[in-house]
mmCIF file of C-alpha atoms in Angstrom:
data_model
loop_
_atom_site.group_PDB
_atom_site.id
_atom_site.type_symbol
_atom_site.label_atom_id
_atom_site.label_comp_id
_atom_site.label_asym_id
_atom_site.label_seq_id
_atom_site.Cartn_x
_atom_site.Cartn_y
_atom_site.Cartn_z
ATOM 1 C CA UNK A 1 12.627 9.890 16.051
ATOM 2 C CA UNK A 2 13.679 12.470 14.368
ATOM 3 C CA UNK A 3 16.927 14.547 15.511
ATOM 4 C CA UNK A 4 17.680 18.198 14.889
ATOM 5 C CA UNK A 5 20.669 17.374 12.487
ATOM 6 C CA UNK A 6 20.135 15.101 9.610
ATOM 7 C CA UNK A 7 21.595 11.655 9.704
ATOM 8 C CA UNK A 8 23.292 10.560 6.642
ATOM 9 C CA UNK A 9 23.058 6.628 6.419
ATOM 10 C CA UNK A 10 25.244 4.810 3.515
ATOM 11 C CA UNK A 11 23.385 1.570 2.539
ATOM 12 C CA UNK A 12 25.670 -0.591 0.671
ATOM 13 C CA UNK A 13 24.768 -3.692 -1.587
ATOM 14 C CA UNK A 14 23.232 -4.459 -4.978
ATOM 15 C CA UNK A 15 24.087 -6.604 -7.977
ATOM 16 C CA UNK A 16 20.842 -9.049 -7.671
ATOM 17 C CA UNK A 17 17.312 -8.154 -6.498
ATOM 18 C CA UNK A 18 17.854 -10.350 -3.801
ATOM 19 C CA UNK A 19 20.382 -7.610 -2.766
ATOM 20 C CA UNK A 20 18.585 -4.501 -3.576
ATOM 21 C CA UNK A 21 14.887 -5.167 -2.503
ATOM 22 C CA UNK A 22 16.198 -5.790 1.045
ATOM 23 C CA UNK A 23 18.223 -2.466 0.907
ATOM 24 C CA UNK A 24 15.187 -0.633 -0.131
ATOM 25 C CA UNK A 25 12.946 -2.239 2.287
ATOM 26 C CA UNK A 26 15.376 -0.760 4.882
ATOM 27 C CA UNK A 27 15.540 2.253 3.746
ATOM 28 C CA UNK A 28 11.696 3.074 3.449
ATOM 29 C CA UNK A 29 11.893 1.967 6.973
ATOM 30 C CA UNK A 30 14.421 4.362 8.215
ATOM 31 C CA UNK A 31 12.755 7.108 6.528
ATOM 32 C CA UNK A 32 9.477 6.152 7.891
ATOM 33 C CA UNK A 33 10.757 6.399 11.352
ATOM 34 C CA UNK A 34 12.688 9.415 10.582
ATOM 35 C CA UNK A 35 11.871 11.658 7.859
ATOM 36 C CA UNK A 36 14.929 13.914 8.062
ATOM 37 C CA UNK A 37 17.294 10.953 7.680
ATOM 38 C CA UNK A 38 19.409 10.885 4.495
ATOM 39 C CA UNK A 39 19.562 7.800 3.112
ATOM 40 C CA UNK A 40 22.354 7.122 0.163
ATOM 41 C CA UNK A 41 22.651 3.763 -1.384
ATOM 42 C CA UNK A 42 26.063 2.508 -2.578
ATOM 43 C CA UNK A 43 26.105 0.012 -5.510
ATOM 44 C CA UNK A 44 27.634 -0.182 -8.908
ATOM 45 C CA UNK A 45 26.514 0.832 -12.607
ATOM 46 C CA UNK A 46 26.150 -2.562 -13.487
ATOM 47 C CA UNK A 47 23.585 -4.162 -11.021
ATOM 48 C CA UNK A 48 20.063 -3.739 -10.582
ATOM 49 C CA UNK A 49 20.359 -0.935 -8.102
ATOM 50 C CA UNK A 50 21.252 1.191 -11.015
ATOM 51 C CA UNK A 51 17.482 1.163 -11.895
ATOM 52 C CA UNK A 52 15.801 0.351 -8.735
ATOM 53 C CA UNK A 53 17.290 2.808 -6.601
ATOM 54 C CA UNK A 54 16.560 5.872 -8.480
ATOM 55 C CA UNK A 55 12.728 4.676 -9.007
ATOM 56 C CA UNK A 56 12.760 4.404 -5.581
ATOM 57 C CA UNK A 57 13.319 7.742 -5.203
ATOM 58 C CA UNK A 58 16.529 7.563 -3.140
ATOM 59 C CA UNK A 59 20.665 8.778 -4.401
ATOM 60 C CA UNK A 60 22.526 5.921 -5.777
ATOM 61 C CA UNK A 61 26.449 6.672 -5.228
ATOM 62 C CA UNK A 62 28.718 4.027 -7.433
ATOM 63 C CA UNK A 63 32.048 2.153 -7.235
ATOM 64 C CA UNK A 64 33.616 -0.332 -9.732
ATOM 65 C CA UNK A 65 33.082 -4.047 -9.043
ATOM 66 C CA UNK A 66 36.069 -5.640 -6.960
ATOM 67 C CA UNK A 67 35.525 -9.136 -7.114
ATOM 68 C CA UNK A 68 37.660 -10.946 -4.527
ATOM 69 C CA UNK A 69 40.349 -13.255 -6.631
ATOM 70 C CA UNK A 70 39.963 -16.823 -6.214
ATOM 71 C CA UNK A 71 42.965 -17.863 -8.044
ATOM 72 C CA UNK A 72 46.474 -16.577 -8.585
ATOM 73 C CA UNK A 73 46.081 -14.878 -11.858
ATOM 74 C CA UNK A 74 46.324 -11.341 -13.498
ATOM 75 C CA UNK A 75 42.844 -10.451 -11.633
ATOM 76 C CA UNK A 76 44.649 -11.283 -8.396
ATOM 77 C CA UNK A 77 47.513 -9.012 -9.103
ATOM 78 C CA UNK A 78 45.317 -6.218 -10.000
ATOM 79 C CA UNK A 79 43.182 -6.688 -7.157
ATOM 80 C CA UNK A 80 45.286 -4.388 -4.506
ATOM 81 C CA UNK A 81 45.243 -1.641 -6.535
ATOM 82 C CA UNK A 82 41.493 -1.827 -7.513
ATOM 83 C CA UNK A 83 40.739 -2.336 -3.752
ATOM 84 C CA UNK A 84 42.386 0.562 -2.564
ATOM 85 C CA UNK A 85 40.732 2.732 -5.635
ATOM 86 C CA UNK A 86 37.438 2.070 -4.628
ATOM 87 C CA UNK A 87 37.883 1.927 -0.817
ATOM 88 C CA UNK A 88 39.158 5.670 -1.194
ATOM 89 C CA UNK A 89 35.954 6.655 -3.153
ATOM 90 C CA UNK A 90 33.821 5.389 -0.100
ATOM 91 C CA UNK A 91 35.906 7.134 2.465
ATOM 92 C CA UNK A 92 35.812 10.195 0.375
ATOM 93 C CA UNK A 93 31.812 9.698 0.050
ATOM 94 C CA UNK A 94 31.713 9.240 4.053
ATOM 95 C CA UNK A 95 33.685 12.503 4.705
ATOM 96 C CA UNK A 96 32.190 14.563 2.054
ATOM 97 C CA UNK A 97 28.319 13.719 3.293
ATOM 98 C CA UNK A 98 29.294 13.141 6.958
ATOM 99 C CA UNK A 99 27.995 9.896 7.011
ATOM 100 C CA UNK A 100 27.418 8.426 10.621
ATOM 101 C CA UNK A 101 26.813 4.536 9.604
ATOM 102 C CA UNK A 102 27.561 2.421 6.913
ATOM 103 C CA UNK A 103 24.706 -0.648 6.820
ATOM 104 C CA UNK A 104 26.051 -3.337 4.029
ATOM 105 C CA UNK A 105 23.700 -6.249 2.481
ATOM 106 C CA UNK A 106 26.627 -8.123 0.651
ATOM 107 C CA UNK A 107 27.543 -7.894 -2.530
ATOM 108 C CA UNK A 108 30.210 -6.245 -4.453
ATOM 109 C CA UNK A 109 29.788 -2.763 -3.245
ATOM 110 C CA UNK A 110 29.775 -3.631 0.453
ATOM 111 C CA UNK A 111 33.088 -4.883 1.279
ATOM 112 C CA UNK A 112 35.148 -1.782 0.427
ATOM 113 C CA UNK A 113 32.037 0.130 2.081
ATOM 114 C CA UNK A 114 32.730 -2.018 5.284
ATOM 115 C CA UNK A 115 36.615 -1.273 5.144
ATOM 116 C CA UNK A 116 36.325 2.307 4.641
ATOM 117 C CA UNK A 117 33.505 2.672 7.436
ATOM 118 C CA UNK A 118 35.793 0.927 9.681
ATOM 119 C CA UNK A 119 38.947 3.152 8.879
ATOM 120 C CA UNK A 120 36.649 6.280 9.304
ATOM 121 C CA UNK A 121 35.836 5.272 12.691
ATOM 122 C CA UNK A 122 31.969 4.912 12.231
ATOM 123 C CA UNK A 123 29.787 2.196 13.076
ATOM 124 C CA UNK A 124 29.029 -0.930 10.548
ATOM 125 C CA UNK A 125 25.989 -2.881 10.388
ATOM 126 C CA UNK A 126 25.554 -5.937 8.461
ATOM 127 C CA UNK A 127 22.344 -7.669 7.040
ATOM 128 C CA UNK A 128 22.904 -11.405 5.865
ATOM 129 C CA UNK A 129 20.075 -13.082 4.168
ATOM 130 C CA UNK A 130 21.577 -16.154 3.352
ATOM 131 C CA UNK A 131 21.698 -19.332 5.933
ATOM 132 C CA UNK A 132 25.665 -19.323 5.254
ATOM 133 C CA UNK A 133 27.052 -15.722 4.939
ATOM 134 C CA UNK A 134 29.093 -14.534 1.580
ATOM 135 C CA UNK A 135 32.382 -13.376 1.492
ATOM 136 C CA UNK A 136 31.863 -9.631 1.722
ATOM 137 C CA UNK A 137 29.901 -9.869 5.076
ATOM 138 C CA UNK A 138 32.441 -12.426 6.228
ATOM 139 C CA UNK A 139 35.032 -10.004 5.743
ATOM 140 C CA UNK A 140 32.941 -6.936 7.100
ATOM 141 C CA UNK A 141 31.622 -8.743 10.559
ATOM 142 C CA UNK A 142 34.899 -8.589 12.173
ATOM 143 C CA UNK A 143 34.091 -4.699 12.564
ATOM 144 C CA UNK A 144 30.373 -5.144 12.632
ATOM 145 C CA UNK A 145 28.532 -3.268 15.782
ATOM 146 C CA UNK A 146 25.262 -5.053 14.749
ATOM 147 C CA UNK A 147 24.475 -8.073 12.449
ATOM 148 C CA UNK A 148 20.947 -8.736 11.547
ATOM 149 C CA UNK A 149 20.677 -12.330 10.103
ATOM 150 C CA UNK A 150 17.505 -14.000 8.141
ATOM 151 C CA UNK A 151 18.761 -17.577 9.908
ATOM 152 C CA UNK A 152 20.338 -18.543 13.131
ATOM 153 C CA UNK A 153 23.840 -20.133 12.538
ATOM 154 C CA UNK A 154 25.251 -17.902 9.446
ATOM 155 C CA UNK A 155 29.160 -18.405 10.968
ATOM 156 C CA UNK A 156 29.125 -14.596 11.094
ATOM 157 C CA UNK A 157 30.656 -13.077 14.606
ATOM 158 C CA UNK A 158 30.333 -9.214 15.294
ATOM 159 C CA UNK A 159 33.282 -7.145 16.319
ATOM 160 C CA UNK A 160 33.929 -7.538 20.601
ATOM 161 C CA UNK A 161 31.028 -5.905 22.457
ATOM 162 C CA UNK A 162 28.645 -6.149 19.031
ATOM 163 C CA UNK A 163 25.356 -8.150 18.642
ATOM 164 C CA UNK A 164 24.102 -10.370 16.441
ATOM 165 C CA UNK A 165 20.641 -11.242 16.079
ATOM 166 C CA UNK A 166 17.715 -13.093 13.717
ATOM 167 C CA UNK A 167 15.857 -10.006 12.223
ATOM 168 C CA UNK A 168 14.607 -11.969 9.187
ATOM 169 C CA UNK A 169 14.712 -10.556 5.768
ATOM 170 C CA UNK A 170 13.527 -6.947 5.060
ATOM 171 C CA UNK A 171 10.451 -7.709 2.580
ATOM 172 C CA UNK A 172 9.728 -6.090 -0.356
ATOM 173 C CA UNK A 173 6.548 -3.723 -0.325
ATOM 174 C CA UNK A 174 4.207 -5.908 -2.188
ATOM 175 C CA UNK A 175 5.084 -9.162 0.003
ATOM 176 C CA UNK A 176 4.939 -7.089 3.205
ATOM 177 C CA UNK A 177 1.481 -5.927 2.321
ATOM 178 C CA UNK A 178 0.205 -9.084 1.459
ATOM 179 C CA UNK A 179 1.175 -10.560 4.447
ATOM 180 C CA UNK A 180 -0.840 -8.085 6.114
ATOM 181 C CA UNK A 181 -3.767 -8.939 4.089
ATOM 182 C CA UNK A 182 -3.445 -12.792 4.691
ATOM 183 C CA UNK A 183 -3.287 -11.974 8.529
ATOM 184 C CA UNK A 184 -6.264 -10.120 8.121
ATOM 185 C CA UNK A 185 -8.538 -12.293 5.975
ATOM 186 C CA UNK A 186 -6.489 -15.052 4.030
ATOM 187 C CA UNK A 187 -9.613 -16.576 2.627
ATOM 188 C CA UNK A 188 -11.103 -13.377 0.998
ATOM 189 C CA UNK A 189 -7.544 -12.592 -0.209
ATOM 190 C CA UNK A 190 -7.102 -15.636 -1.989
ATOM 191 C CA UNK A 191 -10.387 -15.780 -3.604
ATOM 192 C CA UNK A 192 -9.762 -11.954 -5.040
ATOM 193 C CA UNK A 193 -6.393 -12.773 -6.427
ATOM 194 C CA UNK A 194 -7.409 -15.994 -7.834
ATOM 195 C CA UNK A 195 -10.109 -14.462 -9.865
ATOM 196 C CA UNK A 196 -7.940 -11.707 -11.008
ATOM 197 C CA UNK A 197 -5.327 -14.591 -12.272
ATOM 198 C CA UNK A 198 -8.518 -16.187 -14.097
ATOM 199 C CA UNK A 199 -8.301 -19.337 -11.628
ATOM 200 C CA UNK A 200 -11.445 -20.806 -9.892
ATOM 201 C CA UNK A 201 -10.591 -19.935 -6.200
ATOM 202 C CA UNK A 202 -12.795 -22.781 -5.071
ATOM 203 C CA UNK A 203 -10.073 -25.347 -6.545
ATOM 204 C CA UNK A 204 -6.719 -26.163 -5.182
ATOM 205 C CA UNK A 205 -3.865 -23.797 -6.769
ATOM 206 C CA UNK A 206 -0.276 -25.129 -7.061
ATOM 207 C CA UNK A 207 2.363 -22.462 -8.064
ATOM 208 C CA UNK A 208 5.532 -23.588 -9.415
ATOM 209 C CA UNK A 209 8.455 -21.216 -9.934
ATOM 210 C CA UNK A 210 12.142 -21.212 -10.317
ATOM 211 C CA UNK A 211 12.468 -17.395 -10.174
ATOM 212 C CA UNK A 212 13.355 -15.156 -13.069
ATOM 213 C CA UNK A 213 15.179 -17.516 -15.458
ATOM 214 C CA UNK A 214 13.277 -20.792 -14.449
ATOM 215 C CA UNK A 215 14.411 -24.355 -13.283
ATOM 216 C CA UNK A 216 14.517 -27.088 -15.893
ATOM 217 C CA UNK A 217 14.517 -29.922 -13.848
ATOM 218 C CA UNK A 218 11.087 -28.295 -11.940
ATOM 219 C CA UNK A 219 9.538 -27.442 -15.369
ATOM 220 C CA UNK A 220 10.239 -30.913 -16.911
ATOM 221 C CA UNK A 221 9.264 -33.058 -13.702
ATOM 222 C CA UNK A 222 6.031 -30.966 -13.068
ATOM 223 C CA UNK A 223 5.019 -30.228 -16.804
ATOM 224 C CA UNK A 224 5.459 -34.171 -17.416
ATOM 225 C CA UNK A 225 3.324 -34.892 -14.893
ATOM 226 C CA UNK A 226 0.589 -32.551 -15.840
ATOM 227 C CA UNK A 227 -2.212 -34.805 -16.597
ATOM 228 C CA UNK A 228 -2.165 -36.102 -13.065
ATOM 229 C CA UNK A 229 -1.557 -33.053 -11.217
ATOM 230 C CA UNK A 230 -4.729 -31.402 -13.209
ATOM 231 C CA UNK A 231 -6.940 -34.089 -11.955
ATOM 232 C CA UNK A 232 -6.399 -32.542 -8.567
ATOM 233 C CA UNK A 233 -5.479 -29.088 -8.665
ATOM 234 C CA UNK A 234 -4.791 -26.055 -11.270
ATOM 235 C CA UNK A 235 -1.439 -25.084 -11.817
ATOM 236 C CA UNK A 236 0.332 -21.411 -12.289
ATOM 237 C CA UNK A 237 3.411 -22.614 -13.527
ATOM 238 C CA UNK A 238 6.116 -19.400 -14.191
ATOM 239 C CA UNK A 239 8.366 -21.230 -16.554
ATOM 240 C CA UNK A 240 11.458 -18.803 -16.526
ATOM 241 C CA UNK A 241 12.236 -16.680 -19.696
ATOM 242 C CA UNK A 242 12.949 -19.039 -23.066
ATOM 243 C CA UNK A 243 11.467 -22.301 -21.331
ATOM 244 C CA UNK A 244 7.842 -21.758 -21.952
ATOM 245 C CA UNK A 245 8.082 -23.892 -25.291
ATOM 246 C CA UNK A 246 9.374 -27.200 -23.459
ATOM 247 C CA UNK A 247 6.855 -26.765 -21.029
ATOM 248 C CA UNK A 248 3.832 -26.229 -23.498
ATOM 249 C CA UNK A 249 4.957 -29.443 -25.282
ATOM 250 C CA UNK A 250 5.496 -31.423 -22.198
ATOM 251 C CA UNK A 251 1.905 -30.671 -20.967
ATOM 252 C CA UNK A 252 0.229 -31.187 -24.279
ATOM 253 C CA UNK A 253 1.749 -34.937 -24.216
ATOM 254 C CA UNK A 254 0.714 -35.514 -20.690
ATOM 255 C CA UNK A 255 -2.471 -33.784 -20.485
ATOM 256 C CA UNK A 256 -3.349 -33.096 -24.043
ATOM 257 C CA UNK A 257 -3.139 -29.657 -26.360
ATOM 258 C CA UNK A 258 -5.964 -28.252 -24.785
ATOM 259 C CA UNK A 259 -4.756 -27.949 -21.206
ATOM 260 C CA UNK A 260 -2.311 -25.139 -21.593
ATOM 261 C CA UNK A 261 -3.294 -21.484 -21.013
ATOM 262 C CA UNK A 262 -2.110 -18.386 -19.632
ATOM 263 C CA UNK A 263 -3.144 -15.912 -16.502
ATOM 264 C CA UNK A 264 -5.407 -12.864 -16.003
ATOM 265 C CA UNK A 265 -6.743 -11.900 -19.620
ATOM 266 C CA UNK A 266 -4.687 -14.655 -21.077
ATOM 267 C CA UNK A 267 -6.478 -17.422 -19.083
ATOM 268 C CA UNK A 268 -9.061 -19.538 -21.254
ATOM 269 C CA UNK A 269 -11.907 -21.335 -19.415
ATOM 270 C CA UNK A 270 -12.002 -24.858 -18.997
ATOM 271 C CA UNK A 271 -7.991 -24.904 -19.168
ATOM 272 C CA UNK A 272 -6.199 -25.287 -15.846
ATOM 273 C CA UNK A 273 -2.704 -25.344 -16.424
ATOM 274 C CA UNK A 274 -1.674 -21.806 -16.650
ATOM 275 C CA UNK A 275 1.873 -21.180 -18.111
ATOM 276 C CA UNK A 276 3.763 -18.056 -18.466
ATOM 277 C CA UNK A 277 7.441 -17.153 -18.677
ATOM 278 C CA UNK A 278 7.261 -14.729 -15.951
ATOM 279 C CA UNK A 279 4.907 -12.918 -13.637
ATOM 280 C CA UNK A 280 5.810 -9.462 -12.517
ATOM 281 C CA UNK A 281 3.271 -9.322 -9.525
ATOM 282 C CA UNK A 282 4.345 -12.945 -8.195
ATOM 283 C CA UNK A 283 2.569 -12.170 -4.989
ATOM 284 C CA UNK A 284 -0.629 -12.381 -6.745
ATOM 285 C CA UNK A 285 0.077 -15.989 -7.305
ATOM 286 C CA UNK A 286 1.629 -16.534 -3.807
ATOM 287 C CA UNK A 287 -1.747 -15.126 -2.312
ATOM 288 C CA UNK A 288 -3.878 -17.920 -3.862
ATOM 289 C CA UNK A 289 -1.395 -20.411 -3.696
ATOM 290 C CA UNK A 290 -2.143 -23.715 -1.759
ATOM 291 C CA UNK A 291 1.361 -25.094 -2.527
ATOM 292 C CA UNK A 292 4.330 -23.745 -4.081
ATOM 293 C CA UNK A 293 6.791 -25.833 -5.568
ATOM 294 C CA UNK A 294 10.367 -23.790 -5.926
ATOM 295 C CA UNK A 295 13.957 -23.536 -5.419
ATOM 296 C CA UNK A 296 15.213 -22.336 -1.954
ATOM 297 C CA UNK A 297 17.256 -18.956 -2.480
ATOM 298 C CA UNK A 298 17.079 -16.886 0.642
ATOM 299 C CA UNK A 299 14.619 -14.646 -0.759
ATOM 300 C CA UNK A 300 12.072 -17.234 -1.831
ATOM 301 C CA UNK A 301 12.325 -19.166 1.298
ATOM 302 C CA UNK A 302 11.803 -16.063 3.662
ATOM 303 C CA UNK A 303 9.037 -14.672 1.544
ATOM 304 C CA UNK A 304 7.024 -18.211 1.334
ATOM 305 C CA UNK A 305 7.519 -18.364 5.267
ATOM 306 C CA UNK A 306 6.181 -14.883 5.775
ATOM 307 C CA UNK A 307 2.993 -15.253 4.044
ATOM 308 C CA UNK A 308 2.635 -18.821 5.961
ATOM 309 C CA UNK A 309 2.651 -20.752 2.536
ATOM 310 C CA UNK A 310 3.423 -24.752 2.411
ATOM 311 C CA UNK A 311 6.372 -25.204 -0.327
ATOM 312 C CA UNK A 312 8.285 -28.237 -1.681
ATOM 313 C CA UNK A 313 11.717 -26.856 -1.593
ATOM 314 C CA UNK A 314 14.252 -28.329 -4.553
ATOM 315 C CA UNK A 315 17.566 -26.826 -3.605
ATOM 316 C CA UNK A 316 19.710 -25.925 -6.566
ATOM 317 C CA UNK A 317 22.106 -28.371 -6.552
ATOM 318 C CA UNK A 318 25.296 -26.094 -7.236
ATOM 319 C CA UNK A 319 27.622 -23.772 -5.507
ATOM 320 C CA UNK A 320 28.124 -24.392 -1.659
ATOM 321 C CA UNK A 321 24.975 -25.748 -0.825
ATOM 322 C CA UNK A 322 23.574 -22.601 0.436
ATOM 323 C CA UNK A 323 20.395 -23.344 -0.860
ATOM 324 C CA UNK A 324 20.067 -26.259 1.322
ATOM 325 C CA UNK A 325 20.866 -24.537 4.070
ATOM 326 C CA UNK A 326 18.037 -21.812 3.537
ATOM 327 C CA UNK A 327 15.373 -24.385 3.107
ATOM 328 C CA UNK A 328 16.392 -26.622 6.095
ATOM 329 C CA UNK A 329 15.420 -24.756 9.270
ATOM 330 C CA UNK A 330 12.170 -24.240 7.859
ATOM 331 C CA UNK A 331 11.641 -28.075 6.955
ATOM 332 C CA UNK A 332 12.888 -28.715 10.646
ATOM 333 C CA UNK A 333 10.411 -26.440 11.977
ATOM 334 C CA UNK A 334 7.688 -28.398 10.110
ATOM 335 C CA UNK A 335 6.921 -25.453 7.411
ATOM 336 C CA UNK A 336 8.186 -27.353 4.116
ATOM 337 C CA UNK A 337 9.124 -30.203 2.419
ATOM 338 C CA UNK A 338 12.661 -30.501 0.868
ATOM 339 C CA UNK A 339 13.875 -32.628 -1.950
ATOM 340 C CA UNK A 340 16.924 -33.197 -3.836
ATOM 341 C CA UNK A 341 17.117 -32.052 -7.460
ATOM 342 C CA UNK A 342 18.131 -35.482 -8.665
ATOM 343 C CA UNK A 343 15.067 -37.046 -6.606
ATOM 344 C CA UNK A 344 12.802 -34.284 -8.160
ATOM 345 C CA UNK A 345 11.258 -36.414 -10.912
ATOM 346 C CA UNK A 346 7.821 -36.794 -12.744
ATOM 347 C CA UNK A 347 7.444 -39.818 -10.896
ATOM 348 C CA UNK A 348 8.189 -38.319 -7.530
ATOM 349 C CA UNK A 349 5.505 -35.393 -8.426
ATOM 350 C CA UNK A 350 2.895 -37.908 -9.303
ATOM 351 C CA UNK A 351 3.613 -40.016 -6.008
ATOM 352 C CA UNK A 352 3.866 -36.955 -3.640
ATOM 353 C CA UNK A 353 2.030 -33.915 -4.565
ATOM 354 C CA UNK A 354 -1.565 -35.410 -5.080
ATOM 355 C CA UNK A 355 -1.777 -36.959 -1.755
ATOM 356 C CA UNK A 356 -0.485 -33.814 -0.209
ATOM 357 C CA UNK A 357 -3.232 -31.645 -1.867
ATOM 358 C CA UNK A 358 -5.847 -34.029 -0.782
ATOM 359 C CA UNK A 359 -4.685 -33.782 3.041
ATOM 360 C CA UNK A 360 -5.741 -30.379 3.698
ATOM 361 C CA UNK A 361 -4.725 -30.869 7.749
ATOM 362 C CA UNK A 362 -1.300 -31.410 6.840
ATOM 363 C CA UNK A 363 -1.293 -28.262 4.253
ATOM 364 C CA UNK A 364 -2.850 -26.416 7.202
ATOM 365 C CA UNK A 365 -0.060 -27.460 9.380
ATOM 366 C CA UNK A 366 2.681 -26.870 6.879
ATOM 367 C CA UNK A 367 1.217 -23.395 6.360
ATOM 368 C CA UNK A 368 0.806 -22.646 9.881
ATOM 369 C CA UNK A 369 4.512 -23.665 10.619
ATOM 370 C CA UNK A 370 5.939 -21.587 8.245
ATOM 371 C CA UNK A 371 3.901 -18.844 9.104
ATOM 372 C CA UNK A 372 5.155 -19.360 12.775
ATOM 373 C CA UNK A 373 9.092 -19.349 11.325
ATOM 374 C CA UNK A 374 8.430 -16.723 9.188
ATOM 375 C CA UNK A 375 9.202 -12.683 10.077
ATOM 376 C CA UNK A 376 7.374 -9.879 8.605
ATOM 377 C CA UNK A 377 8.808 -7.046 10.429
ATOM 378 C CA UNK A 378 12.263 -7.460 9.115
ATOM 379 C CA UNK A 379 13.059 -3.974 7.737
ATOM 380 C CA UNK A 380 11.782 -2.067 10.901
ATOM 381 C CA UNK A 381 13.848 -4.087 13.218
ATOM 382 C CA UNK A 382 16.696 -3.096 11.085
ATOM 383 C CA UNK A 383 15.583 0.534 11.267
ATOM 384 C CA UNK A 384 15.192 0.623 14.904
ATOM 385 C CA UNK A 385 18.930 -0.983 15.304
ATOM 386 C CA UNK A 386 20.468 1.229 12.565
ATOM 387 C CA UNK A 387 18.905 4.291 14.380
ATOM 388 C CA UNK A 388 19.595 3.313 17.835
ATOM 389 C CA UNK A 389 23.057 2.512 16.995
ATOM 390 C CA UNK A 390 23.637 6.017 15.636
ATOM 391 C CA UNK A 391 22.183 7.503 18.892
ATOM 392 C CA UNK A 392 24.203 5.506 21.184
ATOM 393 C CA UNK A 393 27.292 7.556 22.307
ATOM 394 C CA UNK A 394 30.517 7.620 20.581
ATOM 395 C CA UNK A 395 32.093 6.512 24.161
ATOM 396 C CA UNK A 396 30.000 3.619 24.962
ATOM 397 C CA UNK A 397 30.845 2.261 21.284
ATOM 398 C CA UNK A 398 34.491 2.812 21.562
ATOM 399 C CA UNK A 399 34.271 0.835 25.055
ATOM 400 C CA UNK A 400 32.946 -2.266 23.030
#
């Protein structure tokens, strides 16, 4: 519901598409509920938000990146001054634009924004998309009136009197729209998108993706067993930029030189291994997939469960193991299969994928349980919580 005085809302985050896309989805949901609301995105000049936010029609205010120091070096010595400078910029933005709330999505811009909002006495709201929270959101949670998460058990705790709730991951428009079409008529949606990509809608389709940069271990394990896979399904392999030549060579060795083709207009009849470096509209591949083989980044897991897609998750074996934590609740719910990167070999692919594709009942069960775990209205849930918090009397918040 719109108010007579426009509400100014700062949405802080960015760096990667995984941070920017949820921010923009929530911005859209806020303005859909309150067309008078003034939404300001806060990010940096070097993250993807520098392009994506203006393209989406929103104002972008920027600060410098202030990475938290991880060792006692010169960067650690410079950190206090940099932190103070960037937090001051955010406080000035809050004061000049009369912002009434700060909502953070993690990333470099979020931490100074949380601190500035706390010092200005306005509510802090956090969205955490990972199963294990990042450093910025761990810092901000102590001041948060509301924390929305994509997973249970993130380890975050809100301020006294605050709330935490699993709301899901705010979906980018293409995925949200696809979820709606799949819910209305999954078979027709699958058929239309398969035909558009140059695939046979009457044969099983496996989609393999390691993200925009690809995943070498996934590429090699799947491509090296192309001959076996193609006896059971078509393969859509998004190799990642700079990695397609190795995939083509492996497929040619396994299935012959005439197996590989492209997608859409680049698809040649009679060739069923569709390899391209990247697909801008990956939603079209998801729309016709019977099975997805992928890493388990937070965005990937949330999107696949929102779409009800069975998946083989191969967590990235670096960092603090957050990808394993992302996939585990879905696997525990019966909506996917998880395989360690070291175990995901050509032999594993040949032994497990063909029987899975042949077991239509098991695929259907995996998909149904993924759908049950997934959340499709996260952006609207976040928008409702944000707008309700703004409308909550200040006296009530101060008592919390």
